[in-house]
Tab-separated table of C-alpha atoms in Angstrom:
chain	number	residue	atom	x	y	z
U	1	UNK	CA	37.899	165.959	111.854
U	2	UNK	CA	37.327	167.361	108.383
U	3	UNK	CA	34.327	166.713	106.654
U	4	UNK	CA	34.601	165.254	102.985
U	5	UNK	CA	32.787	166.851	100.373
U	6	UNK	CA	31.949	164.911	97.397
U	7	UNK	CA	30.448	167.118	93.929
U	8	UNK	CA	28.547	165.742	91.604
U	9	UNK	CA	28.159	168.013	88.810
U	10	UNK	CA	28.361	167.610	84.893
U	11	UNK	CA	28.506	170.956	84.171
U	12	UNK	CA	31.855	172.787	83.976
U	13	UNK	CA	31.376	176.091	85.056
U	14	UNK	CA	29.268	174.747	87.876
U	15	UNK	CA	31.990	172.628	88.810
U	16	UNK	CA	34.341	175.854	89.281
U	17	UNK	CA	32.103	177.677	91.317
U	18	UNK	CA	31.297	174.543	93.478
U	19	UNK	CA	34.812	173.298	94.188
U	20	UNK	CA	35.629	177.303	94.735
U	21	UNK	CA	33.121	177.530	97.285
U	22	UNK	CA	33.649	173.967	99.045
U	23	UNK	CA	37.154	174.822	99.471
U	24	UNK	CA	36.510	177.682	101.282
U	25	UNK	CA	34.435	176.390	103.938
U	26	UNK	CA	35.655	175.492	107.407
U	27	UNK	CA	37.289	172.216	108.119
U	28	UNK	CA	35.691	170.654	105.009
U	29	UNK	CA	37.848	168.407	102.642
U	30	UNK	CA	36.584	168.940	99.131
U	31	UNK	CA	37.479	165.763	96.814
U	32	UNK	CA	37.994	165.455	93.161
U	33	UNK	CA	34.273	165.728	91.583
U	34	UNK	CA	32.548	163.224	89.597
U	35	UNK	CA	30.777	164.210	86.210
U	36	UNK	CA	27.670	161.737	85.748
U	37	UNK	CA	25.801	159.477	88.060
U	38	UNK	CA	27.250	156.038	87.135
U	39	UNK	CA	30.831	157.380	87.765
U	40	UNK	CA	29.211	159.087	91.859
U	41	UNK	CA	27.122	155.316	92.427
U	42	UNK	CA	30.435	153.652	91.035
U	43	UNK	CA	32.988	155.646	93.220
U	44	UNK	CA	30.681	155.235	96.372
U	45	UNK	CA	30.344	151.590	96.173
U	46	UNK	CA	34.395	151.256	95.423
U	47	UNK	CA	34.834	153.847	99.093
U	48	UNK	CA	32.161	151.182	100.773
U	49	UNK	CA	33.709	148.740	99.406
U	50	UNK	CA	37.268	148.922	101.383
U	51	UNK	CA	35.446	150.286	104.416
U	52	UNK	CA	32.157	152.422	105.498
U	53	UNK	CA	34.210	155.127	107.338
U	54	UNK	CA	35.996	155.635	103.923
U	55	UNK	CA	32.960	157.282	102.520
U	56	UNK	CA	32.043	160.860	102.294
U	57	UNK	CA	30.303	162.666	104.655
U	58	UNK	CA	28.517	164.863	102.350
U	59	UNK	CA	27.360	164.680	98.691
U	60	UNK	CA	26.746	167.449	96.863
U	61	UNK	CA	24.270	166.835	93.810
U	62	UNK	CA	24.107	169.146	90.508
U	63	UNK	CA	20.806	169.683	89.100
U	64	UNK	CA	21.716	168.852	85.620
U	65	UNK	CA	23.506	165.671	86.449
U	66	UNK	CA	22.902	162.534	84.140
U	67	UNK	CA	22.511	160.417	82.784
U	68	UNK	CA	19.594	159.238	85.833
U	69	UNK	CA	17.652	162.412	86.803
U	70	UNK	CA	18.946	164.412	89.921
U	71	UNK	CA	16.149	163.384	92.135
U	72	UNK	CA	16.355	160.016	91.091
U	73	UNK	CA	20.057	159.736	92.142
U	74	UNK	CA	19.491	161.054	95.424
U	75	UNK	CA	17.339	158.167	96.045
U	76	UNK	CA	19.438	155.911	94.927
U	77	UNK	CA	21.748	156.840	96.939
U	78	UNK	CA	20.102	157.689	99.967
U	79	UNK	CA	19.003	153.720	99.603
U	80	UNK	CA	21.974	152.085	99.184
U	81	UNK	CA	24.714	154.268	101.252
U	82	UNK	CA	22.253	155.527	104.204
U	83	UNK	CA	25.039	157.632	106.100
U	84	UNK	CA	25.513	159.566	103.577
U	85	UNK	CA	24.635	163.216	103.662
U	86	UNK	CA	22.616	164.304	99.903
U	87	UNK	CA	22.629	168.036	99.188
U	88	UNK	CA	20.625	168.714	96.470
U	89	UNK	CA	21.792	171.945	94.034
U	90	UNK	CA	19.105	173.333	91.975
U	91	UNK	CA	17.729	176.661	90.831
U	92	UNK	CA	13.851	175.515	91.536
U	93	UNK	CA	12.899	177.185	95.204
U	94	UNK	CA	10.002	176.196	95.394
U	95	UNK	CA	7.624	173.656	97.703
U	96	UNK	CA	6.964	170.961	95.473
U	97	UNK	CA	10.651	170.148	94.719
U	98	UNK	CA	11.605	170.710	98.495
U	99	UNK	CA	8.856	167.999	99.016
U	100	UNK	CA	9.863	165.698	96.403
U	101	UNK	CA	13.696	166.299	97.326
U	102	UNK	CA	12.607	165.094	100.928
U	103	UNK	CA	10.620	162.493	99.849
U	104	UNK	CA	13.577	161.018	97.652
U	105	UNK	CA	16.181	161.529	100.725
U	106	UNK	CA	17.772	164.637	100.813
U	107	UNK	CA	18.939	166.707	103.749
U	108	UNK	CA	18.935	169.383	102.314
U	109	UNK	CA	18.406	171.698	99.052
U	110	UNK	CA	20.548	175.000	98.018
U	111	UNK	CA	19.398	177.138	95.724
U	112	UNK	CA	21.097	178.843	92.606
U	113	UNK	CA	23.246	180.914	92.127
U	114	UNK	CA	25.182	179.708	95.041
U	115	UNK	CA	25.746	181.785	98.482
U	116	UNK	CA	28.945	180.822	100.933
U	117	UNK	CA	25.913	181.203	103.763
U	118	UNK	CA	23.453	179.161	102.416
U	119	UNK	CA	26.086	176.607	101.105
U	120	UNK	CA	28.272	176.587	104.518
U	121	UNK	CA	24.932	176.783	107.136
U	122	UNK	CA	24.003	173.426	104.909
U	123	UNK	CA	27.075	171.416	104.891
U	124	UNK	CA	27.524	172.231	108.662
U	125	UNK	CA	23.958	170.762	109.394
U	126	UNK	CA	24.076	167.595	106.852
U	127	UNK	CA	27.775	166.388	107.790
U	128	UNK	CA	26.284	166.727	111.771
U	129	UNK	CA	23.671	164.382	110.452
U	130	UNK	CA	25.806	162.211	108.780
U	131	UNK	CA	28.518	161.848	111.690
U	132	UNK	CA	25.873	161.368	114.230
U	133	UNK	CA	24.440	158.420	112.121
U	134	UNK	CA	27.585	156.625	111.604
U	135	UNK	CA	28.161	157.120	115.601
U	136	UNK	CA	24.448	155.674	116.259
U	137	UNK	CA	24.858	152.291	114.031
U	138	UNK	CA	28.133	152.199	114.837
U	139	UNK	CA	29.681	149.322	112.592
U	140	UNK	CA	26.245	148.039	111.819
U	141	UNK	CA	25.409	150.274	108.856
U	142	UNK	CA	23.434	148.284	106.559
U	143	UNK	CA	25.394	149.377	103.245
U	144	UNK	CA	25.148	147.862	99.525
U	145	UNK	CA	28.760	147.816	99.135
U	146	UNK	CA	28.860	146.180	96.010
U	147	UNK	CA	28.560	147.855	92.020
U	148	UNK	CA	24.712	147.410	92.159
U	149	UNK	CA	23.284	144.579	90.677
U	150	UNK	CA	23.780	143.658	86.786
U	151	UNK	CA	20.935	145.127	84.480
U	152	UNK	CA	20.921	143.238	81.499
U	153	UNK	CA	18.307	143.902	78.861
U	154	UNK	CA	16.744	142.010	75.915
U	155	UNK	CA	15.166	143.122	72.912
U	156	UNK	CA	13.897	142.016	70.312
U	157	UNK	CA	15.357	142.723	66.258
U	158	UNK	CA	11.643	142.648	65.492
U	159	UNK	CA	8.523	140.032	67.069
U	160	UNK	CA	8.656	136.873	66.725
U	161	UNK	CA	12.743	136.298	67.071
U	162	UNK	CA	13.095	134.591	70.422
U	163	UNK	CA	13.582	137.167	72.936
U	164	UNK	CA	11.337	136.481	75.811
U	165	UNK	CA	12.597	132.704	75.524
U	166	UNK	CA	16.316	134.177	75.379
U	167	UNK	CA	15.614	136.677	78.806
U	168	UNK	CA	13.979	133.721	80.708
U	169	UNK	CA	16.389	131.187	80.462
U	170	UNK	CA	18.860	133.610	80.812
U	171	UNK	CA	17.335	134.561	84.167
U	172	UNK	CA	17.231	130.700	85.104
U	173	UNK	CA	21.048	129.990	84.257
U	174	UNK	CA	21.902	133.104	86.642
U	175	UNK	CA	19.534	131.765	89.472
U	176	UNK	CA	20.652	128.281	88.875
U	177	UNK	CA	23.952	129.179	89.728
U	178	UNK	CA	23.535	130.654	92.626
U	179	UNK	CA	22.892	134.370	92.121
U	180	UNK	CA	19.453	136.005	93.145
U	181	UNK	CA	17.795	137.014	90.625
U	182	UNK	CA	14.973	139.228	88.858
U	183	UNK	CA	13.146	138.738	85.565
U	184	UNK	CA	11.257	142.055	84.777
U	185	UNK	CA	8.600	141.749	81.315
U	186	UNK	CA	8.534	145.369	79.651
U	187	UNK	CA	7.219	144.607	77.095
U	188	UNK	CA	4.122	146.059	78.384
U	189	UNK	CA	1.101	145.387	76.166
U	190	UNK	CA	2.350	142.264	74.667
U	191	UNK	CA	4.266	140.354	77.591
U	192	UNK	CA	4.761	136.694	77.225
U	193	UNK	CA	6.783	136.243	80.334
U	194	UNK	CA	3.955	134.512	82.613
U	195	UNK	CA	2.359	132.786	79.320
U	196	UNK	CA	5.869	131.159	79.588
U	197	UNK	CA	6.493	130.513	82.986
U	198	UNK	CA	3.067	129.253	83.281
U	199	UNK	CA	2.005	132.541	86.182
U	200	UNK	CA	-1.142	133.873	87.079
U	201	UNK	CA	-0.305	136.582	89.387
U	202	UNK	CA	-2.605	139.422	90.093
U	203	UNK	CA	0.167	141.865	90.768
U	204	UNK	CA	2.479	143.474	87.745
U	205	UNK	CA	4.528	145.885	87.217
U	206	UNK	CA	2.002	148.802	87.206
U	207	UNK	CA	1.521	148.616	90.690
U	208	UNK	CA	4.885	150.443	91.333
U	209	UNK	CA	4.811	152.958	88.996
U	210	UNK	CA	2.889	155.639	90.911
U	211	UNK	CA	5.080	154.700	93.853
U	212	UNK	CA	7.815	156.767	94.747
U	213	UNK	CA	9.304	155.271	97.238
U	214	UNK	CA	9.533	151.593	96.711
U	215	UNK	CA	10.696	149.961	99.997
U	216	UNK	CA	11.480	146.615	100.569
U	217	UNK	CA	7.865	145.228	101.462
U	218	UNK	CA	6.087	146.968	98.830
U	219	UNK	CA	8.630	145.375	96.340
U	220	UNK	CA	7.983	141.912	97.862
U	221	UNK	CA	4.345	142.039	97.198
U	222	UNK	CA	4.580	143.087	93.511
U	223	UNK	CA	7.248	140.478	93.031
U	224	UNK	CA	6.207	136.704	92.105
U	225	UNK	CA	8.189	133.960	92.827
U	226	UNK	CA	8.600	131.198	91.098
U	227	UNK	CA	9.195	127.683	91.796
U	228	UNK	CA	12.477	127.718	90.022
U	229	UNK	CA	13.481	130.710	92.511
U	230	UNK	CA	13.417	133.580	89.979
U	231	UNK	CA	11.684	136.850	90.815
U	232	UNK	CA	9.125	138.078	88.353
U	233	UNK	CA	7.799	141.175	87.895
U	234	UNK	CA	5.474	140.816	85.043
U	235	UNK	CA	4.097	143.192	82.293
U	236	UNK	CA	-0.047	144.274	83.209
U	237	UNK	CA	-2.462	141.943	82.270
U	238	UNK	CA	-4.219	144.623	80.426
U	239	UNK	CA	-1.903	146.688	77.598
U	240	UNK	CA	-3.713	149.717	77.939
U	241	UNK	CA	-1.895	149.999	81.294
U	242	UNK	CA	1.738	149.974	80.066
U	243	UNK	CA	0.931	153.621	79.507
U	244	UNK	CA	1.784	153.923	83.203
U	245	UNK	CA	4.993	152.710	83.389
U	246	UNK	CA	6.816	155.930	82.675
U	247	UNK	CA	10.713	156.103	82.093
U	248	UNK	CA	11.127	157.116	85.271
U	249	UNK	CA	8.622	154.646	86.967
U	250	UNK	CA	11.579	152.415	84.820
U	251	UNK	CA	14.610	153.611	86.569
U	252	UNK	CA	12.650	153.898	89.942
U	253	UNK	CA	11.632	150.301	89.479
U	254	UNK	CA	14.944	148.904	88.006
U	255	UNK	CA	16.625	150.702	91.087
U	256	UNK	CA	15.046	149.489	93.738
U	257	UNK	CA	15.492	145.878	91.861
U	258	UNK	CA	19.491	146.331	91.018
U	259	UNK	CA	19.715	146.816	94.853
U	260	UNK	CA	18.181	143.426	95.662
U	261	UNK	CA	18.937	141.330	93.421
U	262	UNK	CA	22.498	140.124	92.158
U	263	UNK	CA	20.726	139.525	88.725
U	264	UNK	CA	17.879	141.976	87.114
U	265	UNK	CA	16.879	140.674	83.199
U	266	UNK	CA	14.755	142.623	81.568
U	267	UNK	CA	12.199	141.519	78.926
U	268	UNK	CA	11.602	144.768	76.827
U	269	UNK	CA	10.129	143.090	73.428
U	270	UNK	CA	10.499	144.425	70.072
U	271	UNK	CA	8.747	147.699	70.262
U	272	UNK	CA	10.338	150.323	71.783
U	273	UNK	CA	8.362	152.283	74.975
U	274	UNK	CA	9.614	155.012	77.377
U	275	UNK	CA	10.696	152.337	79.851
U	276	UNK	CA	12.123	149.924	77.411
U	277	UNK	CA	14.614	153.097	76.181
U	278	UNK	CA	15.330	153.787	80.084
U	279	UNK	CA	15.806	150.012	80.540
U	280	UNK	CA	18.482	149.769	77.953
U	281	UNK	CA	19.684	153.378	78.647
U	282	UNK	CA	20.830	152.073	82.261
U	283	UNK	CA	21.716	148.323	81.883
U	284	UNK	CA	24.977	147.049	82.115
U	285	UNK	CA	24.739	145.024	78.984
U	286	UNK	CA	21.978	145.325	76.391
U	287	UNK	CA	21.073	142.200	73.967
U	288	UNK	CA	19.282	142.616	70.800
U	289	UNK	CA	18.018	138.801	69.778
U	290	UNK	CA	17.967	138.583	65.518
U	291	UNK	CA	17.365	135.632	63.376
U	292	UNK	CA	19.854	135.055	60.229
U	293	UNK	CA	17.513	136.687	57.740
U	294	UNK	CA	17.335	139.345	55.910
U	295	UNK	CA	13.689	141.061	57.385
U	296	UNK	CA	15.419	140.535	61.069
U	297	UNK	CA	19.049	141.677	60.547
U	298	UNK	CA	17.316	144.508	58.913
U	299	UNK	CA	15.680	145.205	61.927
U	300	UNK	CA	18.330	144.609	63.933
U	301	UNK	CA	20.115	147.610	61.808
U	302	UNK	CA	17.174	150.307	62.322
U	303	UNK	CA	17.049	149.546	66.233
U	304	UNK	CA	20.501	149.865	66.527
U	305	UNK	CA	20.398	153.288	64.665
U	306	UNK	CA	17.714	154.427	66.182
U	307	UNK	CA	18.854	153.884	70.078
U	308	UNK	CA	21.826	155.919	68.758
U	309	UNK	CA	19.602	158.831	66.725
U	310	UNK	CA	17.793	158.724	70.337
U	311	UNK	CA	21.191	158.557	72.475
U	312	UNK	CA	19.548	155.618	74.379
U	313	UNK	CA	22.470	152.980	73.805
U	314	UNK	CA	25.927	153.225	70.932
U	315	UNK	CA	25.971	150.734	68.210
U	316	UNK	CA	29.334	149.735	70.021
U	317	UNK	CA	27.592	149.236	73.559
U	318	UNK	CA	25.035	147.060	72.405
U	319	UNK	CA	25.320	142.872	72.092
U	320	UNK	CA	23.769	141.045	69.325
U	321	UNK	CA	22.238	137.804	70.004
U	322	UNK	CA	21.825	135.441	66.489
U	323	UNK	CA	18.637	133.279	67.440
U	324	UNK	CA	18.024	129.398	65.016
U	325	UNK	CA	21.439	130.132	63.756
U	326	UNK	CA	22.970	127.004	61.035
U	327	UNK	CA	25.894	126.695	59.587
U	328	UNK	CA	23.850	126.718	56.312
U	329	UNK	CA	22.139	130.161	56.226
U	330	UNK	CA	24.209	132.631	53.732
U	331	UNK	CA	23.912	135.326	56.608
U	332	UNK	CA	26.417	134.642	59.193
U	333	UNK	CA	27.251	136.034	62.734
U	334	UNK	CA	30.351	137.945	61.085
U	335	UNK	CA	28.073	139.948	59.041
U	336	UNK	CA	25.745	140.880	61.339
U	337	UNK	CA	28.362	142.043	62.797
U	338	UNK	CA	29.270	144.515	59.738
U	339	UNK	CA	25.919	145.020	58.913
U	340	UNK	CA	24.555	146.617	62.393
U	341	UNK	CA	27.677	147.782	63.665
U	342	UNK	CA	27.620	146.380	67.059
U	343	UNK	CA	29.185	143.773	69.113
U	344	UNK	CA	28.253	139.807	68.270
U	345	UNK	CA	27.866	137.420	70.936
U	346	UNK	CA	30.127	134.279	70.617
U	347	UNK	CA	27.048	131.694	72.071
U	348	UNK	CA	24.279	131.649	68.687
U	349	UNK	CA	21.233	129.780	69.272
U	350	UNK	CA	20.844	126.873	67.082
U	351	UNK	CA	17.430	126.217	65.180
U	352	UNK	CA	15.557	123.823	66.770
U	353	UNK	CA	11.875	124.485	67.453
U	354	UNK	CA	11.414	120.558	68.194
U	355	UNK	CA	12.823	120.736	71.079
U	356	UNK	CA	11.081	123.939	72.668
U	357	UNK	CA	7.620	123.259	71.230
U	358	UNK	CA	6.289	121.123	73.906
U	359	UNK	CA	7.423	123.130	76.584
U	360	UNK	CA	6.413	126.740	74.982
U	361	UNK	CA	2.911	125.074	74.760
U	362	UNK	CA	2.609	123.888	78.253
U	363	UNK	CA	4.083	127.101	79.223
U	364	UNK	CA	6.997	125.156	81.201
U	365	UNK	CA	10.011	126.699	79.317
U	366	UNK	CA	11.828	126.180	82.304
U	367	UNK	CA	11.604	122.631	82.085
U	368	UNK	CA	13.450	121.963	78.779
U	369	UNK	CA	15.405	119.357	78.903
U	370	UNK	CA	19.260	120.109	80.310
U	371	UNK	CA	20.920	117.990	77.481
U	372	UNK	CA	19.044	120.197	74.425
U	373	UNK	CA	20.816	122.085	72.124
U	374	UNK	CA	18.993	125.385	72.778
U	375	UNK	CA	19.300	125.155	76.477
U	376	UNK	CA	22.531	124.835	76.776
U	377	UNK	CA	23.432	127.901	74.246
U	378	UNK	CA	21.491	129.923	76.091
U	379	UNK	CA	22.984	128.818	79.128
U	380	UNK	CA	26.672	129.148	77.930
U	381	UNK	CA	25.249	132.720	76.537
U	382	UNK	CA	24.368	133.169	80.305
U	383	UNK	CA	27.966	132.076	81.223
U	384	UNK	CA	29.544	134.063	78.268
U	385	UNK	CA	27.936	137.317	79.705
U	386	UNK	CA	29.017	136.780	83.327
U	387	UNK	CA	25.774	135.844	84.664
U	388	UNK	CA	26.725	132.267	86.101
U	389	UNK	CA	27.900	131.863	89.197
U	390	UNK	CA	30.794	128.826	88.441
U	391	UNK	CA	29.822	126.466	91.656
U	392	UNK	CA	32.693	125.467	93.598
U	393	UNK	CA	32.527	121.975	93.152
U	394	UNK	CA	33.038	122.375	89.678
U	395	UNK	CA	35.842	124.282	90.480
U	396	UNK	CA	37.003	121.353	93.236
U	397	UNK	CA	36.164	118.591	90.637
U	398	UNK	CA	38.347	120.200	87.881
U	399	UNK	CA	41.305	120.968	90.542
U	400	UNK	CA	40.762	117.390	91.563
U	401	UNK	CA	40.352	116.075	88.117
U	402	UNK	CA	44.797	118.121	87.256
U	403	UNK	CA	45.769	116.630	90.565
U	404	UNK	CA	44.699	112.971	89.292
U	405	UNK	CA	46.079	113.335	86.043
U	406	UNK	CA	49.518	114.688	87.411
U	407	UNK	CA	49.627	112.061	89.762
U	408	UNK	CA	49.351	109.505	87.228
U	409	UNK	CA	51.931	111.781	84.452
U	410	UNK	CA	54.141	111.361	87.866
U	411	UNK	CA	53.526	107.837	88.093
U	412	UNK	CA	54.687	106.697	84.820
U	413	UNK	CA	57.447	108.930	84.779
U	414	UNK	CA	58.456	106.898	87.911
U	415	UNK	CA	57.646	103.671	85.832
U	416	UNK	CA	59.494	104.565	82.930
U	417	UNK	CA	62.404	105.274	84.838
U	418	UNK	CA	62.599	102.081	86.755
């Protein structure tokens, strides 16, 4: 049986000398290489997807692959497809990387520039491994077969605009509905998530950022849950500590929490950290909240050109949120639109501070009251961005709801013919 042989490598030369190579080796099936990490997690998952034996035996990982650091990847992979082989490429020899390769789930490291020995004498061993695992668990191969969970992030246009109150409730439309899910405060030395939610948890965020491995149970005892059924992992009681939380503490973290959870919002303020730019660098969809003044949009405008000046996020990529929006303000949705250069969300947030003081106070935001105004845009904001789950009996009552109203159109019909 030939072995399959999947590169990841973003570098074009090193792409010709892989493939070169890899198709020279015995019995191994070489296919089409993948340039960046989303495209190797996103091709994976689609393989797993249709069945486990479609997937590769072998990966074969580039050093300079991005936009998620090479070791980084490997874990991520090594976590969510565990029969598959990781071969890490890299010109670094020596024992620290080995160890941290190991540590991250790699079988195996080859060194730059490549050898056909070194490169064949790996493969061999790795696609062994991998077709003695698959034979061991046998159908039972606990695989994430879906895309990964959907990162969405919230920021802030500057403080003050309503994004903490925008990521929570959107957290508790998506577990509402059915879908787990995970409500992560980055904003790390001013969080407002648990002031909110009404927490006092000893455990935040911090806690995993010196851990490099993040299993299951050490997840589940930095993790709070809520009453409402939402997972929070909150920002450190004390600012000072933020500092920890590195950007790639962030992706670690957000990794290990996109593979749990259907769900992962992320709270990352209005000041712009390490993690914050490795939050929005990876999510799926990244809201910036603004009010319909001038001091906000114009805030909106500089984040939005700086994430580009930075190449965190393109003007184009990124979702802007209009926050105690009326229909009599002279700025309008449309140009915010012009004026930052991004995309506008459909859903704005009416003004009505009324109706959220009392529960901001109390800290019991997730008690507003179903029938307000602000609720329910947020909500239908949650809905809008494909976080809501639409329960089934909505979808039997509205089936039922055509079926009644044709049997009645049939019934007069019947009527008016008699």
């Amino acid at each position: 049986m030939p072995t399959r042989i999947l590169p990841a490598v973003g570098d074009a030369d090193a792409v010709r000398s892989l493939t070169t190579l890899l198709s020279q080796l015995p019995d191994a099936e070489p296919v089409p290489p993948v340039s960046d990490s989303t495209q190797l997690v996103d091709t994976l998952a689609r393989l797993a997807a249709e069945s486990v034996d479609e997937l590769p035996e072998v990966v074969v990982v580039h050093e300079r692959i991005g936009p998620v650091p090479a070791l980084e990847l490997v874990r991520e992979v090594a976590l969510r497809f565990p029969a598959v082989g990781v071969i890490l490429v890299t010109t670094d020899v020596g024992p620290g990387l080995f160890a941290a390769a190991m540590d991250s789930g790699a079988r195996g490291l080859v060194t730059l520039p490549l050898s056909y020995e070194d490169l064949a004498n790996r493969v061999q061993a790795v696609a062994q491994w991998s077709v003695g695992v698959r034979r061991h668990l046998g159908h039972g191969t606990d695989v994430f077969t879906g895309v990964g969970g959907t990162v969405v992030t919230v920021s802030g246009a500057k403080g003050g605009v309503g994004a903490t109150l925008t990521a929570v409730q959107l957290a508790l439309a998506a577990q509402a509905s059915g879908r787990s899910t995970a409500l992560v405060d980055l904003d790390l030395q001013s969080g407002d998530v648990a002031s909110y939610l009404d927490v006092q948890f000893r455990r935040s965020v911090v806690d995993l950022a010196a851990i490099t491995d993040i299993s299951p149970r050490i997840l589940a005892e930095a993790v709070f849950r809520h009453d409402t059924g939402v997972a929070l992992l909150l920002a450190p009681a004390e600012g000072e500590r933020g500092e920890e939380v590195t950007d790639r503490a962030a992706r670690q973290i957000l990794g290990a929490l996109r593979s749990r959870y259907e769900v992962v919002v992320v709270d990352c303020g209005a000041q712009l950290s390490g993690a914050g730019a490795a939050a929005v660098e990876l999510a799926e969809r990244a809201l910036l909240v603004t009010t319909p003044d001038v001091v906000a949009v114009r805030g909106a405008k500089r984040t939005v050109r700086m994430w580009d000046r930075l190449q965190i996020r393109k003007a184009e990529e990124t979702t802007v949120v209009v926050n105690r929006h009326t229909r009599g303000t002279e700025i309008q949705p449309p140009l915010i639109q012009k004026i930052t250069g991004t995309a506008i969300a459909a859903t704005t947030v009416p003004a009505n501070f009324r109706e959220l003081q009392a529960a901001v106070d109390a800290g019991r935001v997730h008690a507003l009251d179903g029938k307000g105004a602000v609720r329910q845009a947020l909500w239908a904001l949650a809905a809008e961005l494909g976080l809501v789950k639409a329960p089934e009996t909505a979808l039997v009552r509205r089936a039922g709801g055509r079926a009644r109203a044709a049997d009645r159109g049939a019934a007069g019909f019947r009527r008016r013919r008699e």
